[in-house]
Amino acid sequence: MRILIADDHDLVLDAVRSLLEHELPDAEIETARTGDEVREALANHRTQLNLALIDLRMPGISGVQDLKDLIADFPDQQIAILSGVAGQMEIAALMESGARGFIPKTMPGDGLVAAVRLILAGQVFTPTQSDADQLTDGAHLTPREREVLFCLQRGESNKQIARTLDIQETTVKLHLRSLALKLEARNRTEVVVKAIQSGLIA
């Protein structure tokens, strides 16, 4: 099984990859950070993909129309959308164009894995209303995300945060993914800086 994850946020890419490698040990995970890399991977027929999870906005992919074009150009590939911010009209347009799923990055890890399994089984995944609502509620942090943020501010590594909060390191990565998404940050340092700028931490 071969899965492509395409996202230009390193924290998101690392978290989703770690999660799928843990939950789908038979899967070979490829990554891409630009639209050109996505097209190259999709066009490589020697390595037919079982699923491509593609961010809604990244370098070379600026939104719905680019993804609709991508789906039309590669009709034999199963393409699902990963996104942190999207409206119901965008979701509907992409699903109507042939996307196999629309997965909010704010979904819990088990929900994301369940969505991926569903698509791999030949089904179509669309978010529930509560999941979709979270796509427009980026400023809201969960209590656990705030705890991870405070640990991050203290300079703790993922392993140290896992020990401090008594959770798995993979779970820490998922919370970091969500924080990066909600704060529109590209790395852990930027997460802390933007949290300070937003008044979330002192």
mmCIF file with all atom_site columns, C-alpha atoms in Angstrom:
data_model
loop_
_atom_site.group_PDB
_atom_site.id
_atom_site.type_symbol
_atom_site.label_atom_id
_atom_site.label_alt_id
_atom_site.label_comp_id
_atom_site.label_asym_id
_atom_site.label_entity_id
_atom_site.label_seq_id
_atom_site.pdbx_PDB_ins_code
_atom_site.Cartn_x
_atom_site.Cartn_y
_atom_site.Cartn_z
_atom_site.occupancy
_atom_site.B_iso_or_equiv
_atom_site.pdbx_formal_charge
_atom_site.auth_seq_id
_atom_site.auth_comp_id
_atom_site.auth_asym_id
_atom_site.auth_atom_id
_atom_site.pdbx_PDB_model_num
ATOM 1   C CA . MET A 1 1   ? 0.000   0.000  0.000   1.00 0.00 ? 1   MET A CA 1
ATOM 2   C CA . ARG A 1 2   ? 1.310   3.432  -0.942  1.00 0.00 ? 2   ARG A CA 1
ATOM 3   C CA . ILE A 1 3   ? 0.008   6.729  0.473   1.00 0.00 ? 3   ILE A CA 1
ATOM 4   C CA . LEU A 1 4   ? 1.078   10.260 -0.426  1.00 0.00 ? 4   LEU A CA 1
ATOM 5   C CA . ILE A 1 5   ? 0.804   13.080 2.138   1.00 0.00 ? 5   ILE A CA 1
ATOM 6   C CA . ALA A 1 6   ? 1.203   16.559 0.681   1.00 0.00 ? 6   ALA A CA 1
ATOM 7   C CA . ASP A 1 7   ? 1.533   19.554 3.004   1.00 0.00 ? 7   ASP A CA 1
ATOM 8   C CA . ASP A 1 8   ? 3.992   22.418 3.334   1.00 0.00 ? 8   ASP A CA 1
ATOM 9   C CA . HIS A 1 9   ? 3.752   22.591 7.143   1.00 0.00 ? 9   HIS A CA 1
ATOM 10  C CA . ASP A 1 10  ? 6.506   20.362 8.550   1.00 0.00 ? 10  ASP A CA 1
ATOM 11  C CA . LEU A 1 11  ? 4.708   19.790 11.865  1.00 0.00 ? 11  LEU A CA 1
ATOM 12  C CA . VAL A 1 12  ? 1.529   18.675 10.104  1.00 0.00 ? 12  VAL A CA 1
ATOM 13  C CA . LEU A 1 13  ? 3.421   16.488 7.639   1.00 0.00 ? 13  LEU A CA 1
ATOM 14  C CA . ASP A 1 14  ? 5.435   14.815 10.389  1.00 0.00 ? 14  ASP A CA 1
ATOM 15  C CA . ALA A 1 15  ? 2.428   14.247 12.639  1.00 0.00 ? 15  ALA A CA 1
ATOM 16  C CA . VAL A 1 16  ? 0.187   12.744 9.953   1.00 0.00 ? 16  VAL A CA 1
ATOM 17  C CA . ARG A 1 17  ? 3.023   10.594 8.608   1.00 0.00 ? 17  ARG A CA 1
ATOM 18  C CA . SER A 1 18  ? 3.887   9.273  12.097  1.00 0.00 ? 18  SER A CA 1
ATOM 19  C CA . LEU A 1 19  ? 0.235   8.550  12.813  1.00 0.00 ? 19  LEU A CA 1
ATOM 20  C CA . LEU A 1 20  ? -0.347  6.611  9.582   1.00 0.00 ? 20  LEU A CA 1
ATOM 21  C CA . GLU A 1 21  ? 2.947   4.716  9.878   1.00 0.00 ? 21  GLU A CA 1
ATOM 22  C CA . HIS A 1 22  ? 1.902   3.645  13.381  1.00 0.00 ? 22  HIS A CA 1
ATOM 23  C CA . GLU A 1 23  ? -1.685  2.724  12.525  1.00 0.00 ? 23  GLU A CA 1
ATOM 24  C CA . LEU A 1 24  ? -1.059  1.346  9.016   1.00 0.00 ? 24  LEU A CA 1
ATOM 25  C CA . PRO A 1 25  ? 2.282   -0.476 9.342   1.00 0.00 ? 25  PRO A CA 1
ATOM 26  C CA . ASP A 1 26  ? 1.961   -2.050 5.878   1.00 0.00 ? 26  ASP A CA 1
ATOM 27  C CA . ALA A 1 27  ? 1.688   1.337  4.197   1.00 0.00 ? 27  ALA A CA 1
ATOM 28  C CA . GLU A 1 28  ? 4.600   2.994  2.446   1.00 0.00 ? 28  GLU A CA 1
ATOM 29  C CA . ILE A 1 29  ? 4.285   6.718  3.054   1.00 0.00 ? 29  ILE A CA 1
ATOM 30  C CA . GLU A 1 30  ? 5.541   9.287  0.548   1.00 0.00 ? 30  GLU A CA 1
ATOM 31  C CA . THR A 1 31  ? 5.525   13.039 1.144   1.00 0.00 ? 31  THR A CA 1
ATOM 32  C CA . ALA A 1 32  ? 5.349   16.182 -0.968  1.00 0.00 ? 32  ALA A CA 1
ATOM 33  C CA . ARG A 1 33  ? 5.616   19.847 -0.069  1.00 0.00 ? 33  ARG A CA 1
ATOM 34  C CA . THR A 1 34  ? 4.703   21.566 -3.353  1.00 0.00 ? 34  THR A CA 1
ATOM 35  C CA . GLY A 1 35  ? 2.199   21.211 -6.146  1.00 0.00 ? 35  GLY A CA 1
ATOM 36  C CA . ASP A 1 36  ? 4.957   20.206 -8.550  1.00 0.00 ? 36  ASP A CA 1
ATOM 37  C CA . GLU A 1 37  ? 6.025   17.369 -6.228  1.00 0.00 ? 37  GLU A CA 1
ATOM 38  C CA . VAL A 1 38  ? 2.395   16.239 -5.969  1.00 0.00 ? 38  VAL A CA 1
ATOM 39  C CA . ARG A 1 39  ? 1.999   16.114 -9.753  1.00 0.00 ? 39  ARG A CA 1
ATOM 40  C CA . GLU A 1 40  ? 5.281   14.232 -10.109 1.00 0.00 ? 40  GLU A CA 1
ATOM 41  C CA . ALA A 1 41  ? 4.166   11.629 -7.578  1.00 0.00 ? 41  ALA A CA 1
ATOM 42  C CA . LEU A 1 42  ? 0.731   11.224 -9.160  1.00 0.00 ? 42  LEU A CA 1
ATOM 43  C CA . ALA A 1 43  ? 2.226   10.924 -12.642 1.00 0.00 ? 43  ALA A CA 1
ATOM 44  C CA . ASN A 1 44  ? 4.672   8.214  -11.584 1.00 0.00 ? 44  ASN A CA 1
ATOM 45  C CA . HIS A 1 45  ? 2.681   5.195  -12.781 1.00 0.00 ? 45  HIS A CA 1
ATOM 46  C CA . ARG A 1 46  ? 5.356   2.787  -11.586 1.00 0.00 ? 46  ARG A CA 1
ATOM 47  C CA . THR A 1 47  ? 4.311   3.609  -8.032  1.00 0.00 ? 47  THR A CA 1
ATOM 48  C CA . GLN A 1 48  ? 0.535   3.745  -8.261  1.00 0.00 ? 48  GLN A CA 1
ATOM 49  C CA . LEU A 1 49  ? -0.816  5.394  -5.126  1.00 0.00 ? 49  LEU A CA 1
ATOM 50  C CA . ASN A 1 50  ? -3.627  3.922  -3.083  1.00 0.00 ? 50  ASN A CA 1
ATOM 51  C CA . LEU A 1 51  ? -4.413  7.362  -1.693  1.00 0.00 ? 51  LEU A CA 1
ATOM 52  C CA . ALA A 1 52  ? -3.141  10.937 -1.965  1.00 0.00 ? 52  ALA A CA 1
ATOM 53  C CA . LEU A 1 53  ? -3.911  13.285 0.939   1.00 0.00 ? 53  LEU A CA 1
ATOM 54  C CA . ILE A 1 54  ? -3.373  16.817 -0.364  1.00 0.00 ? 54  ILE A CA 1
ATOM 55  C CA . ASP A 1 55  ? -3.483  20.123 1.486   1.00 0.00 ? 55  ASP A CA 1
ATOM 56  C CA . LEU A 1 56  ? -6.002  22.609 0.138   1.00 0.00 ? 56  LEU A CA 1
ATOM 57  C CA . ARG A 1 57  ? -3.406  25.405 -0.001  1.00 0.00 ? 57  ARG A CA 1
ATOM 58  C CA . MET A 1 58  ? 0.319   24.976 -0.422  1.00 0.00 ? 58  MET A CA 1
ATOM 59  C CA . PRO A 1 59  ? 2.990   26.226 -2.863  1.00 0.00 ? 59  PRO A CA 1
ATOM 60  C CA . GLY A 1 60  ? 1.716   25.414 -6.348  1.00 0.00 ? 60  GLY A CA 1
ATOM 61  C CA . ILE A 1 61  ? -1.834  24.662 -5.140  1.00 0.00 ? 61  ILE A CA 1
ATOM 62  C CA . SER A 1 62  ? -3.790  27.793 -4.297  1.00 0.00 ? 62  SER A CA 1
ATOM 63  C CA . GLY A 1 63  ? -7.226  26.403 -3.574  1.00 0.00 ? 63  GLY A CA 1
ATOM 64  C CA . VAL A 1 64  ? -10.294 24.672 -4.933  1.00 0.00 ? 64  VAL A CA 1
ATOM 65  C CA . GLN A 1 65  ? -9.748  25.228 -8.667  1.00 0.00 ? 65  GLN A CA 1
ATOM 66  C CA . ASP A 1 66  ? -6.175  23.889 -8.628  1.00 0.00 ? 66  ASP A CA 1
ATOM 67  C CA . LEU A 1 67  ? -7.334  20.761 -6.820  1.00 0.00 ? 67  LEU A CA 1
ATOM 68  C CA . LYS A 1 68  ? -10.277 20.298 -9.175  1.00 0.00 ? 68  LYS A CA 1
ATOM 69  C CA . ASP A 1 69  ? -7.815  20.469 -12.071 1.00 0.00 ? 69  ASP A CA 1
ATOM 70  C CA . LEU A 1 70  ? -5.563  17.950 -10.318 1.00 0.00 ? 70  LEU A CA 1
ATOM 71  C CA . ILE A 1 71  ? -8.442  15.517 -9.786  1.00 0.00 ? 71  ILE A CA 1
ATOM 72  C CA . ALA A 1 72  ? -9.463  15.900 -13.444 1.00 0.00 ? 72  ALA A CA 1
ATOM 73  C CA . ASP A 1 73  ? -5.885  15.328 -14.640 1.00 0.00 ? 73  ASP A CA 1
ATOM 74  C CA . PHE A 1 74  ? -5.485  12.132 -12.589 1.00 0.00 ? 74  PHE A CA 1
ATOM 75  C CA . PRO A 1 75  ? -8.926  10.468 -12.580 1.00 0.00 ? 75  PRO A CA 1
ATOM 76  C CA . ASP A 1 76  ? -7.515  7.045  -11.715 1.00 0.00 ? 76  ASP A CA 1
ATOM 77  C CA . GLN A 1 77  ? -5.916  8.246  -8.488  1.00 0.00 ? 77  GLN A CA 1
ATOM 78  C CA . GLN A 1 78  ? -7.782  8.374  -5.186  1.00 0.00 ? 78  GLN A CA 1
ATOM 79  C CA . ILE A 1 79  ? -7.362  11.961 -4.000  1.00 0.00 ? 79  ILE A CA 1
ATOM 80  C CA . ALA A 1 80  ? -8.611  13.272 -0.668  1.00 0.00 ? 80  ALA A CA 1
ATOM 81  C CA . ILE A 1 81  ? -8.243  16.769 0.706   1.00 0.00 ? 81  ILE A CA 1
ATOM 82  C CA . LEU A 1 82  ? -6.582  17.762 3.983   1.00 0.00 ? 82  LEU A CA 1
ATOM 83  C CA . SER A 1 83  ? -7.473  21.216 5.205   1.00 0.00 ? 83  SER A CA 1
ATOM 84  C CA . GLY A 1 84  ? -7.457  23.429 8.233   1.00 0.00 ? 84  GLY A CA 1
ATOM 85  C CA . VAL A 1 85  ? -9.685  26.194 6.896   1.00 0.00 ? 85  VAL A CA 1
ATOM 86  C CA . ALA A 1 86  ? -12.500 25.700 4.411   1.00 0.00 ? 86  ALA A CA 1
ATOM 87  C CA . GLY A 1 87  ? -16.126 26.583 3.920   1.00 0.00 ? 87  GLY A CA 1
ATOM 88  C CA . GLN A 1 88  ? -19.046 24.309 3.149   1.00 0.00 ? 88  GLN A CA 1
ATOM 89  C CA . MET A 1 89  ? -19.125 25.541 -0.464  1.00 0.00 ? 89  MET A CA 1
ATOM 90  C CA . GLU A 1 90  ? -15.463 24.631 -0.950  1.00 0.00 ? 90  GLU A CA 1
ATOM 91  C CA . ILE A 1 91  ? -16.037 21.188 0.553   1.00 0.00 ? 91  ILE A CA 1
ATOM 92  C CA . ALA A 1 92  ? -19.087 20.591 -1.662  1.00 0.00 ? 92  ALA A CA 1
ATOM 93  C CA . ALA A 1 93  ? -17.270 21.768 -4.811  1.00 0.00 ? 93  ALA A CA 1
ATOM 94  C CA . LEU A 1 94  ? -14.349 19.423 -4.213  1.00 0.00 ? 94  LEU A CA 1
ATOM 95  C CA . MET A 1 95  ? -16.535 16.440 -3.417  1.00 0.00 ? 95  MET A CA 1
ATOM 96  C CA . GLU A 1 96  ? -18.605 17.056 -6.540  1.00 0.00 ? 96  GLU A CA 1
ATOM 97  C CA . SER A 1 97  ? -15.405 17.176 -8.613  1.00 0.00 ? 97  SER A CA 1
ATOM 98  C CA . GLY A 1 98  ? -14.466 13.661 -7.558  1.00 0.00 ? 98  GLY A CA 1
ATOM 99  C CA . ALA A 1 99  ? -12.455 14.011 -4.345  1.00 0.00 ? 99  ALA A CA 1
ATOM 100 C CA . ARG A 1 100 ? -12.678 10.818 -2.286  1.00 0.00 ? 100 ARG A CA 1
ATOM 101 C CA . GLY A 1 101 ? -12.790 12.690 0.974   1.00 0.00 ? 101 GLY A CA 1
ATOM 102 C CA . PHE A 1 102 ? -12.379 15.960 2.809   1.00 0.00 ? 102 PHE A CA 1
ATOM 103 C CA . ILE A 1 103 ? -10.496 15.519 6.088   1.00 0.00 ? 103 ILE A CA 1
ATOM 104 C CA . PRO A 1 104 ? -10.187 18.438 8.529   1.00 0.00 ? 104 PRO A CA 1
ATOM 105 C CA . LYS A 1 105 ? -6.708  18.655 10.048  1.00 0.00 ? 105 LYS A CA 1
ATOM 106 C CA . THR A 1 106 ? -8.401  19.473 13.345  1.00 0.00 ? 106 THR A CA 1
ATOM 107 C CA . MET A 1 107 ? -9.832  15.937 13.590  1.00 0.00 ? 107 MET A CA 1
ATOM 108 C CA . PRO A 1 108 ? -8.499  13.762 16.425  1.00 0.00 ? 108 PRO A CA 1
ATOM 109 C CA . GLY A 1 109 ? -5.912  11.205 15.348  1.00 0.00 ? 109 GLY A CA 1
ATOM 110 C CA . ASP A 1 110 ? -8.272  8.231  15.573  1.00 0.00 ? 110 ASP A CA 1
ATOM 111 C CA . GLY A 1 111 ? -10.823 10.065 13.464  1.00 0.00 ? 111 GLY A CA 1
ATOM 112 C CA . LEU A 1 112 ? -8.252  10.865 10.800  1.00 0.00 ? 112 LEU A CA 1
ATOM 113 C CA . VAL A 1 113 ? -7.143  7.231  10.660  1.00 0.00 ? 113 VAL A CA 1
ATOM 114 C CA . ALA A 1 114 ? -10.763 6.058  10.457  1.00 0.00 ? 114 ALA A CA 1
ATOM 115 C CA . ALA A 1 115 ? -11.358 8.452  7.554   1.00 0.00 ? 115 ALA A CA 1
ATOM 116 C CA . VAL A 1 116 ? -8.283  7.164  5.727   1.00 0.00 ? 116 VAL A CA 1
ATOM 117 C CA . ARG A 1 117 ? -9.329  3.531  6.280   1.00 0.00 ? 117 ARG A CA 1
ATOM 118 C CA . LEU A 1 118 ? -12.809 4.319  4.945   1.00 0.00 ? 118 LEU A CA 1
ATOM 119 C CA . ILE A 1 119 ? -11.411 5.880  1.760   1.00 0.00 ? 119 ILE A CA 1
ATOM 120 C CA . LEU A 1 120 ? -8.956  3.009  1.262   1.00 0.00 ? 120 LEU A CA 1
ATOM 121 C CA . ALA A 1 121 ? -11.929 0.642  1.504   1.00 0.00 ? 121 ALA A CA 1
ATOM 122 C CA . GLY A 1 122 ? -13.530 2.402  -1.452  1.00 0.00 ? 122 GLY A CA 1
ATOM 123 C CA . GLN A 1 123 ? -15.897 4.686  0.439   1.00 0.00 ? 123 GLN A CA 1
ATOM 124 C CA . VAL A 1 124 ? -16.177 8.481  0.420   1.00 0.00 ? 124 VAL A CA 1
ATOM 125 C CA . PHE A 1 125 ? -15.552 10.475 3.585   1.00 0.00 ? 125 PHE A CA 1
ATOM 126 C CA . THR A 1 126 ? -17.137 13.830 4.392   1.00 0.00 ? 126 THR A CA 1
ATOM 127 C CA . PRO A 1 127 ? -16.758 15.609 7.743   1.00 0.00 ? 127 PRO A CA 1
ATOM 128 C CA . THR A 1 128 ? -19.583 15.823 10.252  1.00 0.00 ? 128 THR A CA 1
ATOM 129 C CA . GLN A 1 129 ? -21.042 19.263 10.915  1.00 0.00 ? 129 GLN A CA 1
ATOM 130 C CA . SER A 1 130 ? -19.035 19.583 14.140  1.00 0.00 ? 130 SER A CA 1
ATOM 131 C CA . ASP A 1 131 ? -15.823 18.713 12.295  1.00 0.00 ? 131 ASP A CA 1
ATOM 132 C CA . ALA A 1 132 ? -16.671 21.201 9.574   1.00 0.00 ? 132 ALA A CA 1
ATOM 133 C CA . ASP A 1 133 ? -17.433 23.887 12.147  1.00 0.00 ? 133 ASP A CA 1
ATOM 134 C CA . GLN A 1 134 ? -13.936 23.486 13.577  1.00 0.00 ? 134 GLN A CA 1
ATOM 135 C CA . LEU A 1 135 ? -12.489 24.455 10.195  1.00 0.00 ? 135 LEU A CA 1
ATOM 136 C CA . THR A 1 136 ? -13.623 28.026 10.839  1.00 0.00 ? 136 THR A CA 1
ATOM 137 C CA . ASP A 1 137 ? -12.740 28.048 14.562  1.00 0.00 ? 137 ASP A CA 1
ATOM 138 C CA . GLY A 1 138 ? -8.973  28.100 14.369  1.00 0.00 ? 138 GLY A CA 1
ATOM 139 C CA . ALA A 1 139 ? -8.477  30.330 17.419  1.00 0.00 ? 139 ALA A CA 1
ATOM 140 C CA . HIS A 1 140 ? -10.012 27.845 19.849  1.00 0.00 ? 140 HIS A CA 1
ATOM 141 C CA . LEU A 1 141 ? -7.506  25.636 21.671  1.00 0.00 ? 141 LEU A CA 1
ATOM 142 C CA . THR A 1 142 ? -8.452  22.538 23.632  1.00 0.00 ? 142 THR A CA 1
ATOM 143 C CA . PRO A 1 143 ? -7.237  22.199 27.239  1.00 0.00 ? 143 PRO A CA 1
ATOM 144 C CA . ARG A 1 144 ? -4.707  19.556 26.150  1.00 0.00 ? 144 ARG A CA 1
ATOM 145 C CA . GLU A 1 145 ? -3.416  21.764 23.354  1.00 0.00 ? 145 GLU A CA 1
ATOM 146 C CA . ARG A 1 146 ? -2.845  24.532 25.904  1.00 0.00 ? 146 ARG A CA 1
ATOM 147 C CA . GLU A 1 147 ? -0.884  22.126 28.109  1.00 0.00 ? 147 GLU A CA 1
ATOM 148 C CA . VAL A 1 148 ? 1.281   21.110 25.148  1.00 0.00 ? 148 VAL A CA 1
ATOM 149 C CA . LEU A 1 149 ? 1.768   24.778 24.294  1.00 0.00 ? 149 LEU A CA 1
ATOM 150 C CA . PHE A 1 150 ? 3.002   25.583 27.815  1.00 0.00 ? 150 PHE A CA 1
ATOM 151 C CA . CYS A 1 151 ? 5.439   22.661 27.649  1.00 0.00 ? 151 CYS A CA 1
ATOM 152 C CA . LEU A 1 152 ? 6.598   23.881 24.263  1.00 0.00 ? 152 LEU A CA 1
ATOM 153 C CA . GLN A 1 153 ? 7.186   27.339 25.704  1.00 0.00 ? 153 GLN A CA 1
ATOM 154 C CA . ARG A 1 154 ? 9.464   25.763 28.329  1.00 0.00 ? 154 ARG A CA 1
ATOM 155 C CA . GLY A 1 155 ? 11.544  24.285 25.533  1.00 0.00 ? 155 GLY A CA 1
ATOM 156 C CA . GLU A 1 156 ? 10.573  20.661 26.158  1.00 0.00 ? 156 GLU A CA 1
ATOM 157 C CA . SER A 1 157 ? 11.147  18.075 23.438  1.00 0.00 ? 157 SER A CA 1
ATOM 158 C CA . ASN A 1 158 ? 8.319   15.841 22.203  1.00 0.00 ? 158 ASN A CA 1
ATOM 159 C CA . LYS A 1 159 ? 9.598   13.043 24.444  1.00 0.00 ? 159 LYS A CA 1
ATOM 160 C CA . GLN A 1 160 ? 9.687   15.347 27.472  1.00 0.00 ? 160 GLN A CA 1
ATOM 161 C CA . ILE A 1 161 ? 6.188   16.648 26.751  1.00 0.00 ? 161 ILE A CA 1
ATOM 162 C CA . ALA A 1 162 ? 4.927   13.053 26.511  1.00 0.00 ? 162 ALA A CA 1
ATOM 163 C CA . ARG A 1 163 ? 6.420   12.303 29.940  1.00 0.00 ? 163 ARG A CA 1
ATOM 164 C CA . THR A 1 164 ? 5.118   15.523 31.476  1.00 0.00 ? 164 THR A CA 1
ATOM 165 C CA . LEU A 1 165 ? 1.554   14.961 30.282  1.00 0.00 ? 165 LEU A CA 1
ATOM 166 C CA . ASP A 1 166 ? 1.640   11.141 30.467  1.00 0.00 ? 166 ASP A CA 1
ATOM 167 C CA . ILE A 1 167 ? 0.667   10.702 26.813  1.00 0.00 ? 167 ILE A CA 1
ATOM 168 C CA . GLN A 1 168 ? 2.210   8.986  23.798  1.00 0.00 ? 168 GLN A CA 1
ATOM 169 C CA . GLU A 1 169 ? 4.809   10.839 21.725  1.00 0.00 ? 169 GLU A CA 1
ATOM 170 C CA . THR A 1 170 ? 2.641   10.283 18.646  1.00 0.00 ? 170 THR A CA 1
ATOM 171 C CA . THR A 1 171 ? -0.179  12.080 20.469  1.00 0.00 ? 171 THR A CA 1
ATOM 172 C CA . VAL A 1 172 ? 2.147   14.989 21.191  1.00 0.00 ? 172 VAL A CA 1
ATOM 173 C CA . LYS A 1 173 ? 2.885   15.266 17.470  1.00 0.00 ? 173 LYS A CA 1
ATOM 174 C CA . LEU A 1 174 ? -0.833  15.342 16.714  1.00 0.00 ? 174 LEU A CA 1
ATOM 175 C CA . HIS A 1 175 ? -1.367  18.185 19.179  1.00 0.00 ? 175 HIS A CA 1
ATOM 176 C CA . LEU A 1 176 ? 1.575   20.052 17.665  1.00 0.00 ? 176 LEU A CA 1
ATOM 177 C CA . ARG A 1 177 ? 0.015   19.535 14.240  1.00 0.00 ? 177 ARG A CA 1
ATOM 178 C CA . SER A 1 178 ? -3.233  21.043 15.462  1.00 0.00 ? 178 SER A CA 1
ATOM 179 C CA . LEU A 1 179 ? -1.468  23.962 17.157  1.00 0.00 ? 179 LEU A CA 1
ATOM 180 C CA . ALA A 1 180 ? 0.536   24.701 14.016  1.00 0.00 ? 180 ALA A CA 1
ATOM 181 C CA . LEU A 1 181 ? -2.641  24.662 11.979  1.00 0.00 ? 181 LEU A CA 1
ATOM 182 C CA . LYS A 1 182 ? -4.684  26.861 14.298  1.00 0.00 ? 182 LYS A CA 1
ATOM 183 C CA . LEU A 1 183 ? -1.887  29.381 14.754  1.00 0.00 ? 183 LEU A CA 1
ATOM 184 C CA . GLU A 1 184 ? -0.840  29.214 11.092  1.00 0.00 ? 184 GLU A CA 1
ATOM 185 C CA . ALA A 1 185 ? 2.720   28.329 12.120  1.00 0.00 ? 185 ALA A CA 1
ATOM 186 C CA . ARG A 1 186 ? 5.252   26.303 10.135  1.00 0.00 ? 186 ARG A CA 1
ATOM 187 C CA . ASN A 1 187 ? 7.401   24.977 12.988  1.00 0.00 ? 187 ASN A CA 1
ATOM 188 C CA . ARG A 1 188 ? 7.429   24.646 16.777  1.00 0.00 ? 188 ARG A CA 1
ATOM 189 C CA . THR A 1 189 ? 9.310   27.904 17.320  1.00 0.00 ? 189 THR A CA 1
ATOM 190 C CA . GLU A 1 190 ? 6.744   29.791 15.271  1.00 0.00 ? 190 GLU A CA 1
ATOM 191 C CA . VAL A 1 191 ? 3.957   28.120 17.260  1.00 0.00 ? 191 VAL A CA 1
ATOM 192 C CA . VAL A 1 192 ? 5.321   29.683 20.471  1.00 0.00 ? 192 VAL A CA 1
ATOM 193 C CA . VAL A 1 193 ? 5.951   33.075 18.857  1.00 0.00 ? 193 VAL A CA 1
ATOM 194 C CA . LYS A 1 194 ? 2.452   33.277 17.380  1.00 0.00 ? 194 LYS A CA 1
ATOM 195 C CA . ALA A 1 195 ? 0.887   32.053 20.639  1.00 0.00 ? 195 ALA A CA 1
ATOM 196 C CA . ILE A 1 196 ? 2.616   34.917 22.456  1.00 0.00 ? 196 ILE A CA 1
ATOM 197 C CA . GLN A 1 197 ? 1.545   37.399 19.790  1.00 0.00 ? 197 GLN A CA 1
ATOM 198 C CA . SER A 1 198 ? -2.037  36.123 20.108  1.00 0.00 ? 198 SER A CA 1
ATOM 199 C CA . GLY A 1 199 ? -1.983  36.493 23.883  1.00 0.00 ? 199 GLY A CA 1
ATOM 200 C CA . LEU A 1 200 ? -2.454  32.760 24.442  1.00 0.00 ? 200 LEU A CA 1
ATOM 201 C CA . ILE A 1 201 ? 0.681   32.586 26.588  1.00 0.00 ? 201 ILE A CA 1
ATOM 202 C CA . ALA A 1 202 ? 2.751   35.235 28.345  1.00 0.00 ? 202 ALA A CA 1
#
